CSV table of C-alpha atoms in Angstrom, one decimal:
chain,number,residue,atom,x,y,z
A,887,UNK,CA,137.6,149.5,-32.8
A,888,UNK,CA,138.1,152.6,-30.1
A,889,UNK,CA,136.1,151.3,-27.9
A,890,UNK,CA,138.0,148.3,-25.9
A,891,UNK,CA,141.0,151.3,-25.7
A,892,UNK,CA,139.0,153.3,-24.0
A,893,UNK,CA,137.7,151.1,-21.5
A,894,UNK,CA,140.9,149.6,-21.0
A,895,UNK,CA,142.7,152.2,-20.8
A,896,UNK,CA,139.2,153.9,-18.4
A,897,UNK,CA,140.3,150.8,-16.2
A,898,UNK,CA,143.5,151.6,-16.0
A,899,UNK,CA,143.2,155.3,-14.3
A,900,UNK,CA,140.5,153.7,-11.6
A,901,UNK,CA,143.2,151.6,-11.0
A,902,UNK,CA,145.7,154.6,-10.5
A,903,UNK,CA,143.2,156.2,-9.0
A,904,UNK,CA,142.4,153.9,-6.6
A,905,UNK,CA,146.7,153.1,-6.3
A,906,UNK,CA,147.3,156.2,-5.1
A,907,UNK,CA,144.5,157.1,-3.2
A,908,UNK,CA,145.6,153.3,-1.0
A,909,UNK,CA,149.5,154.9,-1.4
A,910,UNK,CA,148.4,158.8,-0.4
A,911,UNK,CA,146.3,157.5,3.1
A,912,UNK,CA,148.5,155.0,3.8
A,913,UNK,CA,151.7,157.5,4.1
A,914,UNK,CA,149.0,160.0,6.0
A,915,UNK,CA,148.0,157.0,7.9
A,916,UNK,CA,151.3,156.3,9.0
A,917,UNK,CA,152.7,159.9,9.2
A,918,UNK,CA,150.0,160.0,11.7
A,919,UNK,CA,151.0,156.9,13.5
A,920,UNK,CA,154.7,157.5,13.2
A,921,UNK,CA,153.9,161.1,15.3
A,922,UNK,CA,151.5,159.5,18.0
A,923,UNK,CA,153.8,157.2,18.2
A,924,UNK,CA,156.3,160.3,18.9
A,925,UNK,CA,154.6,162.0,20.9
A,926,UNK,CA,153.8,159.0,23.4
A,927,UNK,CA,157.0,157.8,23.9
A,928,UNK,CA,158.3,161.7,24.3
A,929,UNK,CA,155.3,161.8,27.1
A,930,UNK,CA,155.8,159.1,28.8
A,931,UNK,CA,159.8,159.3,28.7
A,932,UNK,CA,159.1,163.4,30.6
A,933,UNK,CA,156.5,161.6,33.3
A,934,UNK,CA,159.3,159.4,34.2
A,935,UNK,CA,162.0,162.1,34.3
A,936,UNK,CA,159.1,164.1,36.5
A,937,UNK,CA,158.7,160.8,38.7
A,938,UNK,CA,162.5,160.5,39.0
A,939,UNK,CA,163.3,163.6,39.5
A,940,UNK,CA,160.1,163.6,42.7
A,941,UNK,CA,161.1,160.3,44.0
A,942,UNK,CA,164.9,161.6,44.2
A,943,UNK,CA,163.4,164.6,45.8
A,944,UNK,CA,161.3,162.6,48.0
A,945,UNK,CA,164.0,159.9,49.8
A,946,UNK,CA,166.6,162.8,50.2
A,947,UNK,CA,163.8,165.1,52.6
A,948,UNK,CA,163.5,162.1,54.0
A,949,UNK,CA,167.3,160.6,54.6
A,950,UNK,CA,167.9,164.4,56.2
A,951,UNK,CA,165.2,165.0,58.6
A,952,UNK,CA,166.3,161.8,60.4
A,953,UNK,CA,170.0,163.4,60.6
A,954,UNK,CA,168.9,166.1,61.4
A,955,UNK,CA,166.6,164.9,63.8
A,956,UNK,CA,169.6,162.8,66.0
A,957,UNK,CA,171.6,165.4,65.9
A,958,UNK,CA,169.2,167.4,67.9
A,959,UNK,CA,168.5,164.4,69.9
A,960,UNK,CA,172.1,164.3,70.2
A,961,UNK,CA,172.6,167.8,71.9
A,962,UNK,CA,169.6,167.4,74.6
A,963,UNK,CA,171.1,168.2,77.6
A,964,UNK,CA,168.6,165.7,79.6
A,965,UNK,CA,170.3,163.1,77.8
A,966,UNK,CA,174.0,164.1,78.4
A,967,UNK,CA,173.3,164.2,81.8
A,968,UNK,CA,171.6,160.8,82.4
A,969,UNK,CA,174.4,159.7,80.6
A,970,UNK,CA,176.9,161.3,82.8
A,971,UNK,CA,174.6,160.1,85.9
A,972,UNK,CA,174.4,156.4,84.7
A,973,UNK,CA,170.6,156.8,84.9
A,974,UNK,CA,169.7,154.1,83.0
A,975,UNK,CA,165.7,154.0,83.8
A,976,UNK,CA,166.0,158.5,82.4
A,977,UNK,CA,167.9,157.4,79.3
A,978,UNK,CA,165.1,154.3,78.4
A,979,UNK,CA,162.8,157.9,78.6
A,980,UNK,CA,165.0,159.7,76.4
A,981,UNK,CA,165.0,157.7,73.5
A,982,UNK,CA,160.5,157.6,74.0
A,983,UNK,CA,161.6,160.3,71.5
A,984,UNK,CA,162.3,157.4,68.9
A,985,UNK,CA,158.2,158.0,68.5
A,986,UNK,CA,158.6,161.6,67.0
A,987,UNK,CA,161.2,159.9,64.1
A,988,UNK,CA,159.7,158.5,60.5
A,989,UNK,CA,157.4,155.1,60.6
A,990,UNK,CA,160.3,152.3,60.5
A,991,UNK,CA,163.3,154.2,62.3
A,992,UNK,CA,164.6,153.5,65.8
A,993,UNK,CA,166.9,155.3,68.3
A,994,UNK,CA,169.5,152.9,69.9
A,995,UNK,CA,172.0,154.4,72.2
A,996,UNK,CA,175.3,153.4,73.5
A,997,UNK,CA,176.8,154.6,76.7
A,998,UNK,CA,180.9,154.9,76.3
A,999,UNK,CA,181.3,154.3,79.7
A,1000,UNK,CA,179.2,151.2,80.2
A,1001,UNK,CA,179.7,149.9,76.9
A,1002,UNK,CA,175.7,148.8,76.9
A,1003,UNK,CA,173.5,149.7,73.7
A,1004,UNK,CA,170.0,151.2,75.1
A,1005,UNK,CA,167.2,150.5,74.7
A,1006,UNK,CA,167.1,146.8,77.1
A,1007,UNK,CA,164.1,145.8,75.5
A,1008,UNK,CA,165.2,145.7,71.8
A,1009,UNK,CA,165.9,142.8,70.8
A,1010,UNK,CA,169.7,143.7,68.8
A,1011,UNK,CA,171.3,141.4,66.6
A,1012,UNK,CA,175.3,140.9,67.3
A,1013,UNK,CA,175.6,142.0,63.6
A,1014,UNK,CA,173.7,145.0,63.9
A,1015,UNK,CA,175.1,145.6,67.8
A,1016,UNK,CA,178.7,145.3,65.6
A,1017,UNK,CA,177.6,147.7,63.4
A,1018,UNK,CA,176.9,150.3,65.4
A,1019,UNK,CA,179.8,149.6,67.7
A,1020,UNK,CA,182.0,150.0,64.8
A,1021,UNK,CA,179.9,153.5,64.0
A,1022,UNK,CA,180.6,154.5,67.6
A,1023,UNK,CA,184.5,154.5,67.1
A,1024,UNK,CA,184.6,157.9,64.5
A,1025,UNK,CA,184.5,161.2,66.3
A,1026,UNK,CA,182.0,162.4,63.5
A,1027,UNK,CA,178.7,162.2,62.4
A,1028,UNK,CA,177.9,159.2,60.2
A,1029,UNK,CA,175.8,157.5,57.5
A,1030,UNK,CA,175.3,154.6,55.9
A,1031,UNK,CA,172.8,153.5,53.7
A,1032,UNK,CA,171.4,150.6,52.8
A,1033,UNK,CA,173.4,148.3,55.3
A,1034,UNK,CA,172.5,144.3,54.9
A,1035,UNK,CA,173.3,143.3,57.8
A,1036,UNK,CA,171.0,140.1,57.0
A,1037,UNK,CA,169.0,138.4,54.2
A,1038,UNK,CA,165.3,140.2,55.5
A,1039,UNK,CA,165.9,143.4,55.9
A,1040,UNK,CA,168.1,146.6,54.1
A,1041,UNK,CA,168.9,149.7,56.7
A,1042,UNK,CA,170.5,153.0,56.7
A,1043,UNK,CA,172.4,153.9,60.2
A,1044,UNK,CA,173.2,157.5,61.5
A,1045,UNK,CA,175.4,157.9,64.1
A,1046,UNK,CA,176.2,161.0,66.0
A,1047,UNK,CA,178.2,161.3,69.4
A,1048,UNK,CA,177.1,162.5,72.4
A,1049,UNK,CA,180.0,164.8,73.9
A,1050,UNK,CA,180.2,167.0,77.3
A,1051,UNK,CA,182.7,170.0,76.5
A,1052,UNK,CA,185.3,167.5,75.4
A,1053,UNK,CA,184.4,164.0,77.1
A,1054,UNK,CA,182.3,161.8,75.0
A,1055,UNK,CA,179.7,160.4,76.4
A,1056,UNK,CA,178.0,157.8,73.9
A,1057,UNK,CA,176.6,157.8,70.4
A,1058,UNK,CA,173.5,157.9,69.7
A,1059,UNK,CA,171.8,155.6,66.4
A,1060,UNK,CA,168.8,156.2,64.2
A,1061,UNK,CA,168.5,152.4,61.7
A,1062,UNK,CA,165.9,153.1,59.3
A,1063,UNK,CA,164.5,150.0,57.4
A,1064,UNK,CA,162.7,152.2,54.2
A,1065,UNK,CA,160.8,148.8,54.4
A,1066,UNK,CA,158.4,149.5,56.7
A,1067,UNK,CA,158.0,152.8,55.9
A,1068,UNK,CA,154.0,152.5,54.6
A,1069,UNK,CA,153.7,156.0,54.7
A,1070,UNK,CA,156.9,156.9,52.0
A,1071,UNK,CA,156.2,154.0,50.2
A,1072,UNK,CA,153.1,155.5,48.8
A,1073,UNK,CA,154.5,158.8,47.9
A,1074,UNK,CA,157.5,156.8,45.9
A,1075,UNK,CA,155.0,154.1,44.2
A,1076,UNK,CA,152.2,155.1,42.8
A,1077,UNK,CA,151.1,152.0,41.2
A,1078,UNK,CA,152.4,148.3,40.4
A,1079,UNK,CA,154.5,149.0,37.4
A,1080,UNK,CA,156.9,150.9,39.4
A,1081,UNK,CA,159.7,150.2,42.2
A,1082,UNK,CA,162.7,151.4,43.5
A,1083,UNK,CA,165.7,148.8,43.0
A,1084,UNK,CA,168.8,149.2,45.0
A,1085,UNK,CA,172.5,148.0,43.0
A,1086,UNK,CA,173.6,144.9,45.5
A,1087,UNK,CA,176.7,142.9,42.6
A,1088,UNK,CA,175.1,142.3,39.4
A,1089,UNK,CA,171.9,142.1,41.0
A,1090,UNK,CA,169.4,144.5,41.7
A,1091,UNK,CA,167.4,144.4,44.2
A,1092,UNK,CA,163.5,145.8,45.5
A,1093,UNK,CA,164.0,147.3,48.2
A,1094,UNK,CA,160.2,146.9,49.4
A,1095,UNK,CA,160.1,143.4,49.0
A,1096,UNK,CA,163.7,142.6,48.9
A,1097,UNK,CA,163.1,140.0,45.5
A,1098,UNK,CA,165.6,140.6,43.0
A,1099,UNK,CA,164.6,141.8,39.5
A,1100,UNK,CA,164.6,138.8,36.5
A,1101,UNK,CA,166.9,140.2,34.3
A,1102,UNK,CA,166.9,137.6,31.1
A,1103,UNK,CA,169.2,139.9,29.2
A,1104,UNK,CA,172.0,140.0,30.9
A,1105,UNK,CA,172.8,141.6,34.6
A,1106,UNK,CA,175.4,144.5,32.2
A,1107,UNK,CA,172.4,145.8,31.6
A,1108,UNK,CA,171.0,147.6,34.6
A,1109,UNK,CA,174.7,149.6,34.7
A,1110,UNK,CA,173.6,151.3,31.5
A,1111,UNK,CA,170.5,152.7,32.8
A,1112,UNK,CA,171.9,155.7,29.6
A,1113,UNK,CA,170.8,153.5,26.8
A,1114,UNK,CA,169.9,150.5,28.1
A,1115,UNK,CA,167.1,148.9,29.9
A,1116,UNK,CA,165.5,144.9,30.5
A,1117,UNK,CA,163.6,144.2,28.0
A,1118,UNK,CA,159.8,145.5,29.1
A,1119,UNK,CA,160.5,147.8,31.6
A,1120,UNK,CA,162.6,151.0,32.1
A,1121,UNK,CA,166.0,152.0,34.8
A,1122,UNK,CA,167.1,155.0,35.6
A,1123,UNK,CA,169.0,156.4,38.6
A,1124,UNK,CA,168.6,158.5,41.2
A,1125,UNK,CA,170.8,161.2,41.4
A,1126,UNK,CA,171.5,162.2,45.2
A,1127,UNK,CA,172.0,158.1,45.7
A,1128,UNK,CA,174.0,155.9,43.1
A,1129,UNK,CA,173.0,152.8,44.2
A,1130,UNK,CA,169.3,153.2,43.9
A,1131,UNK,CA,167.5,152.7,40.8
A,1132,UNK,CA,163.5,153.6,40.2
A,1133,UNK,CA,162.0,151.3,38.1
A,1134,UNK,CA,158.8,151.4,35.8
A,1135,UNK,CA,156.9,149.2,33.6
A,1136,UNK,CA,157.1,149.6,29.5
A,1137,UNK,CA,153.9,147.8,29.1
A,1138,UNK,CA,151.4,151.5,30.0
A,1139,UNK,CA,153.5,152.7,27.1
A,1140,UNK,CA,153.0,149.5,25.0
A,1141,UNK,CA,149.0,149.7,25.5
């Protein structure tokens, strides 16, 4: 008469132990998964921050270097003498120094006396010519980043006055199209999961392809990069370039 109660008790004890082991194993595995997930999230976030700082530094060095080279060019004595004498051929030769600028950069000279732009063989669009004329009115070094002259290009423009004593002889310009600088893109974008975008109105425009980033969640999310991101991607701003964002896909983290 005591056999069946003992059997039921043994079965109850066995089932209870199995349930306890199952719950314990689930909790342990869940804790390990949570810890691993947190660790991977933190590692991925740290990688993004490191890349953000690296890209910001590379772009800052590039823009600083172009401005410095153009400033050195404006102090070239031969350039100033040729401007004073109106020696077109010599001015064209001096402008060959543009080859020392990064890929995608064009050096342009405006003669203030004749209002002519050099080199003559460069196809300068009316939009760019008007922009250069406006910048040339300034008496100090100017830099305008990511100017949209048409639908096919975004350029950054530096202007430096060419002066002899108190006489303004001309202005030298550096017109830099970052999309054409393949060497720089190899440094700042290592794979297809990351890109650099420019804030224009309520859109993000790819600096290399000029494609607009698809934003199914609404454009307002682009401007709250501290807490919100469009689904499937992380958008972080660059310290020295407020209008630029480093955009990286979250697919590697999901995988």
